[in-house]
PDB file of C-alpha atoms in Angstrom:
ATOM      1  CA  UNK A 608     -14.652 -12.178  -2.020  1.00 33.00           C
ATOM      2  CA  UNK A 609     -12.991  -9.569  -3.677  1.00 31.00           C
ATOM      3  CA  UNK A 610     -14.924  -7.383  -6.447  1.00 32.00           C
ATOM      4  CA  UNK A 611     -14.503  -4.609  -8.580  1.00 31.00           C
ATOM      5  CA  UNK A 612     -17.418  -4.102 -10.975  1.00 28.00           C
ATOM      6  CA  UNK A 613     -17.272  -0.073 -12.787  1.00 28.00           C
ATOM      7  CA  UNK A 614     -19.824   0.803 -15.398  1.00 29.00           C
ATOM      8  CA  UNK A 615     -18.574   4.382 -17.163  1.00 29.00           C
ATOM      9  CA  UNK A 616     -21.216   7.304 -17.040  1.00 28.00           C
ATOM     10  CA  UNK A 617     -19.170  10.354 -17.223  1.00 30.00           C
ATOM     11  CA  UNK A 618     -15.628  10.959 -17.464  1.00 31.00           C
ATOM     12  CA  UNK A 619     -13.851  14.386 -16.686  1.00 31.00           C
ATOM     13  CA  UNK A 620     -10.412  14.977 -16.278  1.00 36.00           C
ATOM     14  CA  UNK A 621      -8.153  17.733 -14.746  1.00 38.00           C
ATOM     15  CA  UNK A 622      -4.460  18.732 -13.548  1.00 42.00           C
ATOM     16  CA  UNK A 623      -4.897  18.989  -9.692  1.00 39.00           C
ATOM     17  CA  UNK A 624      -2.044  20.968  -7.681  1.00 42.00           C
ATOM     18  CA  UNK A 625      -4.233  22.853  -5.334  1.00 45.00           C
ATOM     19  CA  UNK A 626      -5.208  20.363  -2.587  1.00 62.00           C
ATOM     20  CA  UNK A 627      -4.210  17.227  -0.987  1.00 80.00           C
ATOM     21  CA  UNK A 628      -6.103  14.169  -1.702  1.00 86.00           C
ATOM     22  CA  UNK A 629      -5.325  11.365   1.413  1.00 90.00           C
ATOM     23  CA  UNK A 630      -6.642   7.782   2.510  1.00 90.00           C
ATOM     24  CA  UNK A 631      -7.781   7.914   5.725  1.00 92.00           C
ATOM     25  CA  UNK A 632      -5.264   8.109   9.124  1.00 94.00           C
ATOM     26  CA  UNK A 633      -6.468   5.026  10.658  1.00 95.00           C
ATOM     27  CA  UNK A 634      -8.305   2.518   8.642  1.00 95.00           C
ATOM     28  CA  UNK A 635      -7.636  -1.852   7.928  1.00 95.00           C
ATOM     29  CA  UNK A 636      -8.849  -3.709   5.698  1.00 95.00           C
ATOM     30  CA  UNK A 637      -7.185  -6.559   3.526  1.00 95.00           C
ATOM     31  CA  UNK A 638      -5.010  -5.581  -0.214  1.00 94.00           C
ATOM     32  CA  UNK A 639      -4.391  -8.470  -2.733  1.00 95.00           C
ATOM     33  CA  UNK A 640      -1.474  -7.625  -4.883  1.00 93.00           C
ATOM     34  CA  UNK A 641       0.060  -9.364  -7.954  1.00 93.00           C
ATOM     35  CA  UNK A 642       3.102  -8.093  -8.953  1.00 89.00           C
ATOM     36  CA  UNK A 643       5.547  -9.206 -12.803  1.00 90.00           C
ATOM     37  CA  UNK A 644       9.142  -8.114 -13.080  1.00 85.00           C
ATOM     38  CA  UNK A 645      11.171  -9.554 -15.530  1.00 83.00           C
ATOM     39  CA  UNK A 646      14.986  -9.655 -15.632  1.00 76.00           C
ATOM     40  CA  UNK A 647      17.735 -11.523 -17.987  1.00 76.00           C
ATOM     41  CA  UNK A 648      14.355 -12.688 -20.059  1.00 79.00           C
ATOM     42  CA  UNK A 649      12.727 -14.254 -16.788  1.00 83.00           C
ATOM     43  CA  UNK A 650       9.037 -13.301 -15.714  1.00 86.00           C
ATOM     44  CA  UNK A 651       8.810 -14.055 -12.011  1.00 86.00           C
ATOM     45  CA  UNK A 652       4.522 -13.381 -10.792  1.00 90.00           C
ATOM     46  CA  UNK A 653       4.390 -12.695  -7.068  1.00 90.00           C
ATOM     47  CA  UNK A 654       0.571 -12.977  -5.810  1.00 93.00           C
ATOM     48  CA  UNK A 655      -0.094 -11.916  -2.237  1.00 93.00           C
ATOM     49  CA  UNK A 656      -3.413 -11.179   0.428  1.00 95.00           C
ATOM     50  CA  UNK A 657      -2.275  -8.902   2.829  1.00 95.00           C
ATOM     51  CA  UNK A 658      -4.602  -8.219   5.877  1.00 95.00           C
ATOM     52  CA  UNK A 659      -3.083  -4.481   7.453  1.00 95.00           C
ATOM     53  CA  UNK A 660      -3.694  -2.010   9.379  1.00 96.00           C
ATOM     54  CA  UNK A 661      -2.529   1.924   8.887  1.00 95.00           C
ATOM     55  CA  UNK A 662      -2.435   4.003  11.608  1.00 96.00           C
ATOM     56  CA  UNK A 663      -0.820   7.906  10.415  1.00 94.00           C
ATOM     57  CA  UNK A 664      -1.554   9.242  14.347  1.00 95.00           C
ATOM     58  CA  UNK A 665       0.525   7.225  16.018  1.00 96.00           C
ATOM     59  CA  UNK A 666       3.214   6.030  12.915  1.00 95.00           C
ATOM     60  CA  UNK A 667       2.775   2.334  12.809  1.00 96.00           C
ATOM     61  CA  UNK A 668       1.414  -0.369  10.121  1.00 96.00           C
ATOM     62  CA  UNK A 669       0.584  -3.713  10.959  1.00 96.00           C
ATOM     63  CA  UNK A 670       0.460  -6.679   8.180  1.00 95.00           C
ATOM     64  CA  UNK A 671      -0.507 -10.314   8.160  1.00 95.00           C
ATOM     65  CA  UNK A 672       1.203 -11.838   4.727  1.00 94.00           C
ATOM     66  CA  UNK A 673       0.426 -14.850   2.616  1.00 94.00           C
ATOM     67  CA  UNK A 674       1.610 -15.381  -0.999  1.00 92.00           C
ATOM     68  CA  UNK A 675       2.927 -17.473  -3.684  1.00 93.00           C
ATOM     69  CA  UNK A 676       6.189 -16.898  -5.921  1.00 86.00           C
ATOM     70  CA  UNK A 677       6.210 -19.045  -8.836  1.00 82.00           C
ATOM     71  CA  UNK A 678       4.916 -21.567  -7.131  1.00 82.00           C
ATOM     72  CA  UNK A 679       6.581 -21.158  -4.071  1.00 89.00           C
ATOM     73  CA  UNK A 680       4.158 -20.183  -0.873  1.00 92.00           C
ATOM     74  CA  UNK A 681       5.399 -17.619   1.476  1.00 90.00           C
ATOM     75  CA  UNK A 682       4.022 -15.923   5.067  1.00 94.00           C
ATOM     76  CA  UNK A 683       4.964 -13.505   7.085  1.00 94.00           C
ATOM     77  CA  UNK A 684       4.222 -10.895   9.477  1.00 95.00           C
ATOM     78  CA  UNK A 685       5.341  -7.029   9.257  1.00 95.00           C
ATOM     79  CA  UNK A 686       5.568  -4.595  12.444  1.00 96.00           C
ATOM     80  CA  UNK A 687       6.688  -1.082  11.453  1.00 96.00           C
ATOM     81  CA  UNK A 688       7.451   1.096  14.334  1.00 96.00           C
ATOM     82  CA  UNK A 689       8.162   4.120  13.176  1.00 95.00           C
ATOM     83  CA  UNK A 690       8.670   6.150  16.424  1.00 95.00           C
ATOM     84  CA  UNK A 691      11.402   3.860  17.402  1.00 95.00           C
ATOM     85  CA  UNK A 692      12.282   3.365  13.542  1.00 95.00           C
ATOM     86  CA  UNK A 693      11.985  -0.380  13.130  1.00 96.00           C
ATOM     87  CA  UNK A 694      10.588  -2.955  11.524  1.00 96.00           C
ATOM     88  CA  UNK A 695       9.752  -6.118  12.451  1.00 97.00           C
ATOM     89  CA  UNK A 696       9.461  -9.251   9.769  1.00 96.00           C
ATOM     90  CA  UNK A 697       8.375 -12.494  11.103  1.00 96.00           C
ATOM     91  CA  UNK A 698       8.863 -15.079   8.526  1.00 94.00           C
ATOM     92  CA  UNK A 699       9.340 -19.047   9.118  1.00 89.00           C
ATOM     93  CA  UNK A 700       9.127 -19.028  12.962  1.00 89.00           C
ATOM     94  CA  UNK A 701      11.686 -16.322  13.217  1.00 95.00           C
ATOM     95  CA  UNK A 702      11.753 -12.567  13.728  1.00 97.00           C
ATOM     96  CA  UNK A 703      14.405  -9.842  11.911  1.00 96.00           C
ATOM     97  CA  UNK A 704      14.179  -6.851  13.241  1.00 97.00           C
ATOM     98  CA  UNK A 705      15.784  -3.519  10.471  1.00 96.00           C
ATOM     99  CA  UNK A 706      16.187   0.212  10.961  1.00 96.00           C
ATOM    100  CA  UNK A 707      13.418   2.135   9.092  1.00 93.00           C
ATOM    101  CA  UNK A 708      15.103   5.025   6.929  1.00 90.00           C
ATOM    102  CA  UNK A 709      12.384   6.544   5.403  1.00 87.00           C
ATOM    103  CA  UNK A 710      10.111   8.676   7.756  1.00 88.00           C
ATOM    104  CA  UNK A 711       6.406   7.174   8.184  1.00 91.00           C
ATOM    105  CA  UNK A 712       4.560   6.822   4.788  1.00 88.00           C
ATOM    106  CA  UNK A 713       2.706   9.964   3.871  1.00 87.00           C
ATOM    107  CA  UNK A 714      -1.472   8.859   3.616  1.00 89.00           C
ATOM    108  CA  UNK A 715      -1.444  11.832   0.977  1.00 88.00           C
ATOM    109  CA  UNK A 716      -0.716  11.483  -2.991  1.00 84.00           C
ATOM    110  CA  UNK A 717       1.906  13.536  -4.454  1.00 81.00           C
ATOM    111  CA  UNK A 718      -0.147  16.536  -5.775  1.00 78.00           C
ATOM    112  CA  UNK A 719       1.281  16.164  -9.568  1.00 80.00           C
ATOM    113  CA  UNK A 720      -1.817  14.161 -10.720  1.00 84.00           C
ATOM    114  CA  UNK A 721      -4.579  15.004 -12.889  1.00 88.00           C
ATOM    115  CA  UNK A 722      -8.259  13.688 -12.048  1.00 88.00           C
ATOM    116  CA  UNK A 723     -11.711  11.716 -13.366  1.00 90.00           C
ATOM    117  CA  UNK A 724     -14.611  10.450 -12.002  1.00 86.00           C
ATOM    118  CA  UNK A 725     -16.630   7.641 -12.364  1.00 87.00           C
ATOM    119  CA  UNK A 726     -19.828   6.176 -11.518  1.00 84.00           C
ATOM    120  CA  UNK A 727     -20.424   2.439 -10.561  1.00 78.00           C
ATOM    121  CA  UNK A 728     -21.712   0.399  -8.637  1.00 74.00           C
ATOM    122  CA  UNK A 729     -19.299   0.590  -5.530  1.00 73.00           C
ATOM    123  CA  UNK A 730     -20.620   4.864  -5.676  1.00 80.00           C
ATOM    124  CA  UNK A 731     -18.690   7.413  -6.973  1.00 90.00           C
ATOM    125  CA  UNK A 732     -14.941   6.974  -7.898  1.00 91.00           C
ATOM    126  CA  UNK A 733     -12.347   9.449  -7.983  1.00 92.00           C
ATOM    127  CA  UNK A 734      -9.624   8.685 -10.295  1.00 92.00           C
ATOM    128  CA  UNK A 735      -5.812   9.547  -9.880  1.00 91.00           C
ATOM    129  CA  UNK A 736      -2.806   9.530 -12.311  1.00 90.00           C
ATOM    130  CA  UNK A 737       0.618  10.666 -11.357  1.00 85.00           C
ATOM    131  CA  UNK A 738       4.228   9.506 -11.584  1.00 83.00           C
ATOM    132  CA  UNK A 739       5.253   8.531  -8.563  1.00 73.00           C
ATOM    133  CA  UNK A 740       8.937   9.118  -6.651  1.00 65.00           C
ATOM    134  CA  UNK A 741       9.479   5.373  -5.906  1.00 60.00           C
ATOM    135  CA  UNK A 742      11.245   4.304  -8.794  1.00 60.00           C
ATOM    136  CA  UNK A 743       9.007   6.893 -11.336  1.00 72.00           C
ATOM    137  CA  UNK A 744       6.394   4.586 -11.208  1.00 82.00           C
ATOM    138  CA  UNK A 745       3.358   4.839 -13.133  1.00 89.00           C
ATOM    139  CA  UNK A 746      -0.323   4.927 -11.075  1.00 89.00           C
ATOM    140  CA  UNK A 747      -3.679   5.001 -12.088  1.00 91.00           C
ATOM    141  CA  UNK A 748      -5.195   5.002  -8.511  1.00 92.00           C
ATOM    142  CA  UNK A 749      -9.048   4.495  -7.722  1.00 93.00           C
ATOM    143  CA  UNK A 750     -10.821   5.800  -4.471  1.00 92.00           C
ATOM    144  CA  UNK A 751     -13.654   6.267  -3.113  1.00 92.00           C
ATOM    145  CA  UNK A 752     -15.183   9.722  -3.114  1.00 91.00           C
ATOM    146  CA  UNK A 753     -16.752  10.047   0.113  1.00 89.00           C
ATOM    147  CA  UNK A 754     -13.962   8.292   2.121  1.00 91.00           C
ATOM    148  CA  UNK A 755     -10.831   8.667  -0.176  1.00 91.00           C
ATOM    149  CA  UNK A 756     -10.739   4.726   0.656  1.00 91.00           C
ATOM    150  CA  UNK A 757      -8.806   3.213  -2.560  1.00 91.00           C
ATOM    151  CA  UNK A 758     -10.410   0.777  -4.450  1.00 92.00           C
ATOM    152  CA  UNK A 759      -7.825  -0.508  -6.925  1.00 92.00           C
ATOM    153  CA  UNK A 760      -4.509   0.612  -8.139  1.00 91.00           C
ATOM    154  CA  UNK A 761      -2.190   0.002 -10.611  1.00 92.00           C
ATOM    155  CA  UNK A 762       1.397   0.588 -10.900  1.00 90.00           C
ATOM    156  CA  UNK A 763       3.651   0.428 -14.690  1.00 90.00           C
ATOM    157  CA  UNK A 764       7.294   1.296 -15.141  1.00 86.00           C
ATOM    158  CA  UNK A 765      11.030  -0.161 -14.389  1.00 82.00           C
ATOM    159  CA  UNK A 766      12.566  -0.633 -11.080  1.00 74.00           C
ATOM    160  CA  UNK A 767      16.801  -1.764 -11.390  1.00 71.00           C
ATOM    161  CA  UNK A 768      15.956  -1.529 -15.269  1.00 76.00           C
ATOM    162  CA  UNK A 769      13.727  -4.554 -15.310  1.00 80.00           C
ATOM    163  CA  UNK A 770      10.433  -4.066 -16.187  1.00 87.00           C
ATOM    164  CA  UNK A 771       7.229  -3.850 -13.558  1.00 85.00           C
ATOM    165  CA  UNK A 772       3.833  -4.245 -12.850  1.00 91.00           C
ATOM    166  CA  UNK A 773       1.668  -4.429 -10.376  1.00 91.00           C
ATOM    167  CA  UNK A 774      -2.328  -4.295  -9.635  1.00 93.00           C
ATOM    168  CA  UNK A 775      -3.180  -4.056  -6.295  1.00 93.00           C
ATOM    169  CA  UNK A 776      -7.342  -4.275  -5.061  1.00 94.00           C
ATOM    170  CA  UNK A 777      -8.345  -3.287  -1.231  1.00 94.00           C
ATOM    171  CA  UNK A 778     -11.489  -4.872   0.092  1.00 94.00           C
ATOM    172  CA  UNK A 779     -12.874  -5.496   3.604  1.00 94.00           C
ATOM    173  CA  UNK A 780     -11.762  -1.690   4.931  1.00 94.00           C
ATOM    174  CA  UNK A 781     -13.177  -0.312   8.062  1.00 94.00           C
ATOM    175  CA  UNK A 782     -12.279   2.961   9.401  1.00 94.00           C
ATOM    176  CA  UNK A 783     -10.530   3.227  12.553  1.00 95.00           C
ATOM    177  CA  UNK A 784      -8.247   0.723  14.273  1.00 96.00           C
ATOM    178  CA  UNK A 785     -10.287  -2.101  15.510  1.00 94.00           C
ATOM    179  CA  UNK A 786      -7.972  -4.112  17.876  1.00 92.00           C
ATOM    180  CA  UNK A 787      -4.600  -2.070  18.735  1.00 95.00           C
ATOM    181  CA  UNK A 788      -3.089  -5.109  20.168  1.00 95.00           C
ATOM    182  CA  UNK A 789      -2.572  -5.963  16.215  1.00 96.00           C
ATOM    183  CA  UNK A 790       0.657  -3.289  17.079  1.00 97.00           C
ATOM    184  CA  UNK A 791       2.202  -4.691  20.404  1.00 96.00           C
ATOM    185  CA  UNK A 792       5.772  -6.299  19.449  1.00 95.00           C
ATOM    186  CA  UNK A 793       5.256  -9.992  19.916  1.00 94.00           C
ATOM    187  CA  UNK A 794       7.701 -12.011  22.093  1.00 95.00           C
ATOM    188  CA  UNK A 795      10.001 -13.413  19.690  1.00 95.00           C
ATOM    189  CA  UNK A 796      10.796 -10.480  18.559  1.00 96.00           C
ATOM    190  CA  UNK A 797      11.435  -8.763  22.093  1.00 92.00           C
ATOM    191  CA  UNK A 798      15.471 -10.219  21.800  1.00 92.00           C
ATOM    192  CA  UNK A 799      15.847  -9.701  18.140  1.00 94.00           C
ATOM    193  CA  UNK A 800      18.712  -7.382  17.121  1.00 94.00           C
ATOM    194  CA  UNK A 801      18.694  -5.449  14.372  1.00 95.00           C
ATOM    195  CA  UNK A 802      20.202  -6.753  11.424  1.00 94.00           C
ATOM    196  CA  UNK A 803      20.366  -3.706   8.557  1.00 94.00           C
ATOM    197  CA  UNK A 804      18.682  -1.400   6.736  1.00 95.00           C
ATOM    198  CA  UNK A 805      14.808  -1.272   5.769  1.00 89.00           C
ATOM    199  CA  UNK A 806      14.113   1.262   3.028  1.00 81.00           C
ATOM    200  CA  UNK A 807      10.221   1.450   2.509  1.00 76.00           C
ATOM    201  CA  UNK A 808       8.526   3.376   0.451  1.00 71.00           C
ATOM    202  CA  UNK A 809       7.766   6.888   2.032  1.00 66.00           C
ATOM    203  CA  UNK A 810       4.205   7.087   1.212  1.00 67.00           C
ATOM    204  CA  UNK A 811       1.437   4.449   1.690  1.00 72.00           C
ATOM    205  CA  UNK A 812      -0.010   3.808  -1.480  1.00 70.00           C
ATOM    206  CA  UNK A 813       3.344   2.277  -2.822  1.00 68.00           C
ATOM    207  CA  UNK A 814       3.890   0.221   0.084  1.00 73.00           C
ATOM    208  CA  UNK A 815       3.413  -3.267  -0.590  1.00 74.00           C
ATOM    209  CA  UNK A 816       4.122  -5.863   1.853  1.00 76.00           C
ATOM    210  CA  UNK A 817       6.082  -8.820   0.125  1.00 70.00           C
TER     211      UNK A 817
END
């Protein structure tokens, strides 16, 4: 079950440029995102549970996928390879594969935040704010201060001039990558030939897998 529960002691904020703050380089653990755009007047909600793993040592992300879309229920599967700059969706029994253009997502923050703390009952939070370059995105960004493991995360702003948001909690996270086989390319997607272009988001905390 997913929970978030924050009681305030003691806020303090600052403008950080001096030192990188990153999740860690190998960790899983499951993210449940809900995401609103509207365009033309129309609100569509996309809700999604997202079981992944992050490896930064040897450039690959796994992700397990199930969601709804106004109503509509969706599942796939994501395989990015980034050493031999694919991706691999698996969605309705078949498997795309797409040349990655970005390089693999940075586990750092961009260092034009500023910075709180708070208190709860998860331990100490560290709190981040920064714009960031995906579509000049708003984040207010929660972590944990021992681990830099985020909590929560919340993204404002416009993407294609449409307006966006997005809250995003991580629960369930280990460090380390249990089960490596989660990254071996599964058989129907051995013969699949790439079909396009994949443009993710070149650093993890804006990568949502929808």
């Amino acid at each position: 079950m997913l929970r978030v529960t924050a009681v305030v002691l003691l806020t303090f904020v600052a403008n950080a440029y001096i030192y990188d703050v990153c999740v860690p380089y190998q960790w899983e653990g499951i993210q449940a995102v809900v995401t609103g755009t509207e365009e033309a007047g129309t609100l569509t909600v996309t809700q999604s549970t997202s079981r992944f793993s992050f490896d930064a040592n040897n450039s690959r992300i796994a992700a397990s996928t199930s969601g709804s879309q106004d109503g509509s229920e969706f599942q796939k599967g994501f395989l990015f390879l980034y050493q031999q700059r694919r991706v691999y969706i698996i969605d309705g029994g078949r498997c795309r594969a797409y040349q990655l253009i970005q390089h693999f997502p940075s586990p750092c923050l961009p260092q034009n935040f500023s910075w709180s703390w708070d208190v709860t009952w998860e331990g100490f939070l560290d709190i981040y704010e920064f714009v960031g370059p995906v579509h000049d995105l708003y984040f207010h960004v929660q972590v944990l201060s021992a681990s830099n493991i985020p909590i929560t995360m919340q993204q404002t702003g416009t993407v294609d001039n449409g307006p966006v948001f997005r809250t995003s909690t991580y629960a369930n996270v280990t460090l380390d990558i249990k089960n490596p086989d989660v990254f071996t390319l599964p058989s129907i997607c051995k013969a699949a030939e790439v079909e396009g272009t994949f443009d993710a988001p070149d650093y993890f905390i804006g990568l949502n897998f929808q």
